[in-house]
Amino acid sequence: MLQFDRLTNCLVDTGKEQVPVVCGAPNVTEGVKVAMALPGITLPGGIVVKKGKIRGEPSMGILLAEDEMGLTDDHSGIMILPDDSETGASLTSVFPVKDYILDISLTPNRPDCASVIGIAREIAALTGNTIRMPDIRYEETGLPIDELASVTIEDTSGCPRYAAGMIQSVEIMTSPFWMRYRLHTSGVRAISNVVDISNYVLMEMGQPLHTFDYRMLAGHRIVVARAKDGDTFATLDGQERTLNGGHLMIRDAEKPVALAGIMGGINSEIKADTRDVLVESAFFDPITIRKGAKTLGLATEASWRFERGIDIGGVTNALKRSLSLLAELTGGKVCRGIIDNYPVPFKTPLIELRVKKTNEYLGTSLTRDQI
């Protein structure tokens, strides 16, 4: 390897021969396994790799970043592969990136299908197969959450259920490739492991989550209450927003920290030095969220789902799924127990259905047992 003008002249083993490649990535080092495109390969976007010279040095291919292969949006450096990867092997034999993407249009009455599990459940029902749910396993080695935080719901009509979990001593870092790849193919930008996990569970289970930097929560309290006319709040997108009494807010002991069901606040966002994280998993009233988002002109993945109605019975399961992933990917200690403030339990409606009338509507001859 020879460096010049922030470029590196590399000698690359393709498995068949050694070829020179000029690379400008900051993370190129001797001895690593990397992804490479040889001359003649067409990259996503239509760029054809050609032989050439860079600063007078021959270059017989490109060492690739993840975004150049359409795998993620990461262009911080070339993609470093596992050390035991076979030299010259195709990338699809190293990473399971030969994939299928389903582009599905949903009607407003099917928010249950706004997730991977929702679609899988639908397919299982149609095909008679059994759905396979994600594995949720973690040890609770941290302090009891009841000693660290509390949840008060002042507006039970706007928030009939609010659950919270905690993990301590996390390390904020880049998420593993498999998570960033799946988020990217779902149209979600990867940020950091903690934030990515909340977005991943949203896409996987259809339950919006929010993560707070625990140290930024005054009194280590969560209070769900309405805003007052004229209140202002700075959301994660950097915008200062003027609120009214119809907006549902998540507050700590002193101030608002999130616009419930829509977007979090800058004053409690996850940062590089965050160590303790409180995770929110809640059910918010669809009408409240729809009106609140519309008056602010603010639509998010979370508000889209809350507006149409999520599964109130899945709130704690999604929370535990996120804690399982947090334990796996952050090195933190999950606190003992969760908080599940559920003052207005959902009552399953009883639907009267007559076999004769059902068959008349459908033009079928189904029996009671079949129905």
Coordinates of C-alpha atoms in Angstrom, one line a residue:
M1 CA 0.0 0.0 0.0
L2 CA 1.3 3.4 -1.0
Q3 CA -0.4 6.7 0.1
F4 CA -0.4 9.9 -1.8
D5 CA -2.7 13.0 -1.6
R6 CA -5.1 11.3 0.8
L7 CA -5.4 8.4 -1.7
T8 CA -4.1 4.9 -1.2
N9 CA -2.6 2.8 -3.9
C10 CA -3.6 -0.7 -3.0
L11 CA -2.6 -4.1 -4.3
V12 CA -5.8 -6.2 -4.1
D13 CA -6.0 -10.0 -4.3
T14 CA -9.2 -10.9 -6.3
G15 CA -8.9 -14.6 -5.7
K16 CA -7.5 -15.0 -9.3
E17 CA -4.9 -12.3 -9.5
Q18 CA -3.5 -9.3 -7.8
V19 CA -4.5 -5.9 -9.2
P20 CA -3.8 -2.2 -8.4
V21 CA -6.7 -0.1 -7.1
V22 CA -6.5 3.5 -6.0
C23 CA -8.8 4.1 -3.0
G24 CA -9.7 7.3 -1.2
A25 CA -11.5 5.7 1.8
P26 CA -10.2 6.7 5.2
N27 CA -10.5 3.1 6.6
V28 CA -8.5 1.2 4.0
T29 CA -5.8 -0.8 5.8
E30 CA -3.5 -3.6 4.8
G31 CA -4.7 -7.2 5.2
V32 CA -8.5 -6.5 5.5
K33 CA -11.2 -8.3 3.4
V34 CA -13.3 -5.8 1.4
A35 CA -16.1 -5.6 -1.2
M36 CA -14.8 -4.9 -4.7
A37 CA -16.2 -4.3 -8.1
L38 CA -14.0 -5.3 -11.1
P39 CA -14.1 -3.6 -14.5
G40 CA -17.3 -4.4 -16.4
I41 CA -19.6 -4.5 -13.3
T42 CA -22.6 -2.2 -13.3
L43 CA -23.3 -0.6 -9.9
P44 CA -26.7 0.5 -8.6
G45 CA -27.5 3.8 -10.4
G46 CA -26.1 2.6 -13.7
I47 CA -22.4 3.4 -13.1
V48 CA -20.2 0.9 -15.1
V49 CA -16.8 0.2 -13.5
K50 CA -13.9 0.7 -15.9
K51 CA -10.1 0.5 -15.9
G52 CA -8.5 3.8 -15.5
K53 CA -5.7 6.0 -14.0
I54 CA -6.0 8.2 -11.0
R55 CA -3.3 10.8 -10.4
G56 CA -1.3 8.8 -13.0
E57 CA -1.6 5.5 -11.1
P58 CA -3.5 2.5 -12.7
S59 CA -6.7 1.5 -11.0
M60 CA -8.4 -1.8 -12.0
G61 CA -11.6 -1.6 -10.0
I62 CA -13.4 0.0 -7.1
L63 CA -13.3 -0.9 -3.4
L64 CA -16.9 -0.3 -2.4
A65 CA -18.8 1.5 0.4
E66 CA -22.1 0.1 1.5
D67 CA -24.1 2.9 -0.3
E68 CA -22.3 2.2 -3.6
M69 CA -23.8 -1.3 -3.5
G70 CA -27.3 0.0 -2.5
L71 CA -27.1 -1.9 0.8
T72 CA -27.3 1.1 3.2
D73 CA -26.7 4.9 3.0
D74 CA -23.3 4.6 4.7
H75 CA -20.5 6.3 2.7
S76 CA -18.1 6.7 5.7
G77 CA -15.6 4.2 4.3
I78 CA -15.3 0.9 2.4
M79 CA -17.2 -2.1 3.6
I80 CA -14.9 -4.3 5.7
L81 CA -15.9 -7.9 5.6
P82 CA -15.3 -10.7 8.2
D83 CA -11.7 -11.9 8.3
D84 CA -12.7 -15.5 7.5
S85 CA -14.5 -14.4 4.2
E86 CA -13.3 -16.3 1.2
T87 CA -11.1 -14.3 -1.1
G88 CA -12.8 -13.9 -4.5
A89 CA -16.2 -15.1 -3.3
S90 CA -19.4 -13.3 -4.3
L91 CA -20.8 -10.9 -1.8
T92 CA -24.1 -12.8 -1.6
S93 CA -22.1 -15.8 -0.2
V94 CA -20.8 -13.6 2.6
F95 CA -23.9 -11.6 3.5
P96 CA -27.5 -12.6 3.0
V97 CA -28.3 -9.7 0.8
K98 CA -30.0 -11.5 -2.0
D99 CA -33.4 -10.4 -0.9
Y100 CA -37.0 -9.6 -1.9
I101 CA -38.8 -6.4 -1.1
L102 CA -42.6 -6.3 -1.0
D103 CA -44.1 -2.9 -1.9
I104 CA -47.5 -3.0 -0.4
S105 CA -50.3 -0.5 -0.5
L106 CA -52.5 -0.5 2.5
T107 CA -56.1 0.8 2.9
P108 CA -56.6 2.9 6.1
N109 CA -58.5 0.1 7.8
R110 CA -55.5 -2.3 7.8
P111 CA -52.9 -0.7 10.2
D112 CA -52.4 -4.3 11.4
C113 CA -50.4 -4.9 8.2
A114 CA -48.1 -1.9 8.6
S115 CA -45.3 -4.2 9.9
V116 CA -43.3 -7.3 8.9
I117 CA -45.2 -9.4 11.5
G118 CA -48.5 -8.0 10.3
I119 CA -47.8 -9.1 6.7
A120 CA -46.5 -12.5 7.9
R121 CA -49.6 -13.0 10.0
E122 CA -51.8 -12.2 6.9
I123 CA -49.8 -14.7 4.8
A124 CA -50.0 -17.3 7.5
A125 CA -53.8 -16.9 7.6
L126 CA -54.1 -17.2 3.8
T127 CA -51.8 -20.2 3.4
G128 CA -52.6 -22.1 6.6
N129 CA -49.0 -21.8 7.8
T130 CA -47.8 -20.9 11.3
I131 CA -46.3 -17.5 12.0
R132 CA -42.8 -17.5 13.5
M133 CA -42.4 -14.7 16.1
P134 CA -39.1 -13.0 17.0
D135 CA -37.1 -14.4 19.9
I136 CA -37.4 -12.3 23.0
R137 CA -34.8 -13.2 25.7
Y138 CA -32.8 -11.1 28.1
E139 CA -31.5 -11.1 31.6
E140 CA -32.5 -8.3 34.0
T141 CA -29.3 -7.4 35.8
G142 CA -29.8 -3.7 36.4
L143 CA -31.6 -2.0 39.3
P144 CA -35.4 -2.3 39.7
I145 CA -37.1 0.2 37.4
D146 CA -39.6 1.2 40.1
E147 CA -36.6 2.7 42.0
L148 CA -35.5 4.7 39.0
A149 CA -38.6 6.1 37.2
S150 CA -42.3 6.6 37.4
V151 CA -45.2 7.1 34.9
T152 CA -48.3 9.2 35.5
I153 CA -51.1 9.5 33.0
E154 CA -53.1 12.6 33.5
D155 CA -55.1 12.3 30.3
T156 CA -56.3 8.7 30.1
S157 CA -58.5 9.3 27.1
G158 CA -55.5 10.4 25.1
C159 CA -53.3 7.7 26.5
P160 CA -55.0 4.6 27.9
R161 CA -51.8 2.7 28.2
Y162 CA -48.1 3.7 28.7
A163 CA -45.4 1.2 29.4
A164 CA -41.7 1.9 30.0
G165 CA -38.5 -0.1 30.4
M166 CA -34.9 0.8 31.1
I167 CA -31.4 -0.2 30.3
Q168 CA -28.3 1.1 32.0
S169 CA -24.6 1.5 30.9
V170 CA -25.2 1.3 27.2
E171 CA -22.5 2.0 24.6
I172 CA -23.8 4.2 21.7
M173 CA -22.3 2.8 18.4
T174 CA -23.1 2.0 14.8
S175 CA -25.7 -0.8 14.4
P176 CA -24.6 -4.1 12.9
F177 CA -24.9 -4.4 9.1
W178 CA -27.9 -6.7 9.2
M179 CA -30.0 -4.1 11.1
R180 CA -28.8 -1.1 9.0
Y181 CA -29.5 -3.1 5.8
R182 CA -33.1 -4.0 6.8
L183 CA -33.8 -0.4 7.9
H184 CA -32.4 0.9 4.6
T185 CA -34.5 -1.4 2.5
S186 CA -37.5 -0.2 4.6
G187 CA -36.7 3.5 3.8
V188 CA -35.4 4.3 7.3
R189 CA -32.1 6.1 7.9
A190 CA -29.7 4.4 10.4
I191 CA -28.6 6.7 13.2
S192 CA -27.2 4.7 16.2
N193 CA -27.8 1.3 17.8
V194 CA -30.3 2.6 20.4
V195 CA -32.3 4.8 17.9
D196 CA -32.1 2.1 15.2
I197 CA -33.6 -0.5 17.5
S198 CA -36.7 1.5 18.2
N199 CA -37.2 2.0 14.4
Y200 CA -36.5 -1.7 13.8
V201 CA -39.1 -2.8 16.2
L202 CA -41.5 -0.3 14.7
M203 CA -41.0 -1.8 11.3
E204 CA -41.0 -5.4 12.6
M205 CA -44.0 -5.3 15.0
G206 CA -45.9 -2.1 14.1
Q207 CA -45.5 -0.6 17.6
P208 CA -43.9 2.9 17.7
L209 CA -41.3 3.3 20.4
H210 CA -39.4 6.3 21.7
T211 CA -36.1 6.3 23.6
F212 CA -35.1 9.0 26.1
D213 CA -31.7 9.9 27.6
Y214 CA -32.6 9.1 31.2
R215 CA -30.3 11.7 32.7
M216 CA -32.2 14.5 30.8
L217 CA -35.6 13.5 32.4
A218 CA -36.0 15.9 35.4
G219 CA -37.2 14.0 38.5
H220 CA -36.8 10.9 36.4
R221 CA -40.6 11.1 35.8
I222 CA -42.9 10.6 32.8
V223 CA -46.1 12.5 32.8
V224 CA -48.6 12.3 30.0
A225 CA -50.7 15.5 29.8
R226 CA -52.2 18.0 27.3
A227 CA -50.3 21.1 26.2
K228 CA -51.6 24.6 26.9
D229 CA -52.5 27.0 24.1
G230 CA -49.4 28.9 23.1
D231 CA -46.8 26.4 24.5
T232 CA -43.7 25.9 22.4
F233 CA -41.6 22.8 21.9
A234 CA -38.5 22.0 19.9
T235 CA -38.8 18.7 18.2
L236 CA -36.0 16.4 17.0
D237 CA -36.0 17.9 13.5
G238 CA -34.8 21.2 15.1
Q239 CA -38.1 23.0 14.6
E240 CA -39.7 25.2 17.3
R241 CA -43.4 24.3 17.2
T242 CA -46.3 26.3 18.7
L243 CA -48.9 24.0 20.4
N244 CA -52.5 24.1 21.5
G245 CA -54.6 22.3 24.1
G246 CA -55.3 19.5 21.7
H247 CA -51.7 18.3 21.6
L248 CA -50.8 15.4 23.9
M249 CA -47.4 15.8 25.5
I250 CA -44.9 13.6 27.3
R251 CA -43.4 15.6 30.1
D252 CA -40.9 15.1 32.9
A253 CA -41.1 16.8 36.3
E254 CA -40.4 20.2 34.7
K255 CA -40.8 20.4 31.0
P256 CA -42.2 18.6 27.8
V257 CA -39.8 16.1 26.4
A258 CA -41.8 14.6 23.5
L259 CA -44.8 15.3 21.3
A260 CA -46.8 12.1 22.1
G261 CA -47.1 9.7 19.2
I262 CA -45.5 12.1 16.8
M263 CA -41.9 13.1 17.5
G264 CA -39.5 13.4 20.4
G265 CA -37.7 16.5 21.6
I266 CA -34.2 17.7 21.2
N267 CA -33.9 18.1 25.0
S268 CA -33.9 14.4 25.7
E269 CA -32.6 12.8 22.5
I270 CA -30.0 10.0 22.5
K271 CA -26.5 11.3 22.1
A272 CA -23.0 9.8 21.8
D273 CA -22.4 10.0 25.5
T274 CA -25.8 8.6 26.6
R275 CA -25.4 5.8 29.1
D276 CA -28.9 5.1 30.5
V277 CA -32.0 4.9 28.3
L278 CA -35.7 4.9 29.1
V279 CA -37.8 3.2 26.5
E280 CA -41.4 4.3 25.8
S281 CA -44.1 1.9 24.4
A282 CA -47.6 3.3 24.5
F283 CA -51.0 3.5 23.0
F284 CA -52.2 6.9 22.0
D285 CA -55.8 7.8 20.9
P286 CA -55.9 7.9 17.1
I287 CA -58.1 11.0 16.9
T288 CA -55.9 12.9 19.2
I289 CA -52.7 12.0 17.3
R290 CA -54.3 12.7 13.9
K291 CA -55.5 16.2 14.9
G292 CA -52.2 17.0 16.6
A293 CA -50.1 15.9 13.6
K294 CA -52.4 17.7 11.1
T295 CA -52.3 21.1 12.9
L296 CA -48.5 21.0 13.0
G297 CA -48.2 19.6 9.4
L298 CA -46.0 16.9 10.9
A299 CA -46.3 13.3 9.6
T300 CA -44.0 10.6 10.9
E301 CA -43.9 6.8 10.8
A302 CA -45.2 6.8 14.4
S303 CA -48.0 9.2 13.8
W304 CA -49.1 7.3 10.7
R305 CA -49.6 4.1 12.8
F306 CA -51.1 5.8 15.9
E307 CA -53.6 7.7 13.7
R308 CA -55.0 4.4 12.3
G309 CA -54.9 2.5 15.5
I310 CA -52.2 0.1 16.8
D311 CA -52.7 -3.1 18.9
I312 CA -53.0 -2.0 22.5
G313 CA -52.4 -5.6 23.5
G314 CA -49.0 -5.6 21.9
V315 CA -47.5 -2.6 23.8
T316 CA -45.5 -4.6 26.4
N317 CA -44.4 -7.3 23.9
A318 CA -42.8 -4.7 21.6
L319 CA -41.2 -3.1 24.7
K320 CA -39.6 -6.4 25.7
R321 CA -38.5 -7.0 22.1
S322 CA -36.7 -3.7 22.2
L323 CA -35.1 -4.5 25.5
S324 CA -33.9 -7.8 24.1
L325 CA -32.2 -6.1 21.2
L326 CA -30.8 -3.4 23.4
A327 CA -29.2 -6.0 25.7
E328 CA -27.7 -7.7 22.6
L329 CA -26.4 -4.7 20.7
T330 CA -25.5 -2.1 23.4
G331 CA -23.8 -4.1 26.1
G332 CA -26.1 -2.5 28.7
K333 CA -27.8 -4.0 31.7
V334 CA -31.6 -4.3 31.5
C335 CA -33.4 -3.0 34.6
R336 CA -35.6 -5.4 36.6
G337 CA -39.2 -5.2 35.6
I338 CA -41.2 -2.8 33.4
I339 CA -43.7 -0.1 34.2
D340 CA -47.1 -0.8 32.7
N341 CA -49.6 2.0 33.5
Y342 CA -52.9 0.7 32.1
P343 CA -55.7 2.6 33.7
V344 CA -58.3 2.0 31.0
P345 CA -58.1 -1.7 29.9
F346 CA -59.4 -2.4 26.5
K347 CA -62.5 -4.5 26.4
T348 CA -62.9 -6.9 23.5
P349 CA -66.2 -6.1 21.7
L350 CA -68.8 -8.9 21.3
I351 CA -69.9 -9.2 17.7
E352 CA -73.2 -11.0 17.0
L353 CA -73.0 -13.0 13.8
R354 CA -75.8 -15.1 12.2
V355 CA -74.7 -17.9 10.0
K356 CA -77.7 -17.6 7.6
K357 CA -77.1 -13.8 7.1
T358 CA -73.4 -14.3 6.7
N359 CA -73.9 -16.7 3.8
E360 CA -76.5 -14.5 2.2
Y361 CA -74.1 -11.6 2.2
L362 CA -71.1 -13.7 0.9
G363 CA -73.0 -16.0 -1.4
T364 CA -71.5 -19.0 0.4
S365 CA -72.7 -22.0 2.3
L366 CA -70.3 -22.0 5.2
T367 CA -71.2 -23.9 8.4
R368 CA -71.0 -22.5 11.9
D369 CA -67.8 -24.5 12.6
Q370 CA -66.2 -23.1 9.4
I371 CA -67.0 -19.6 10.3

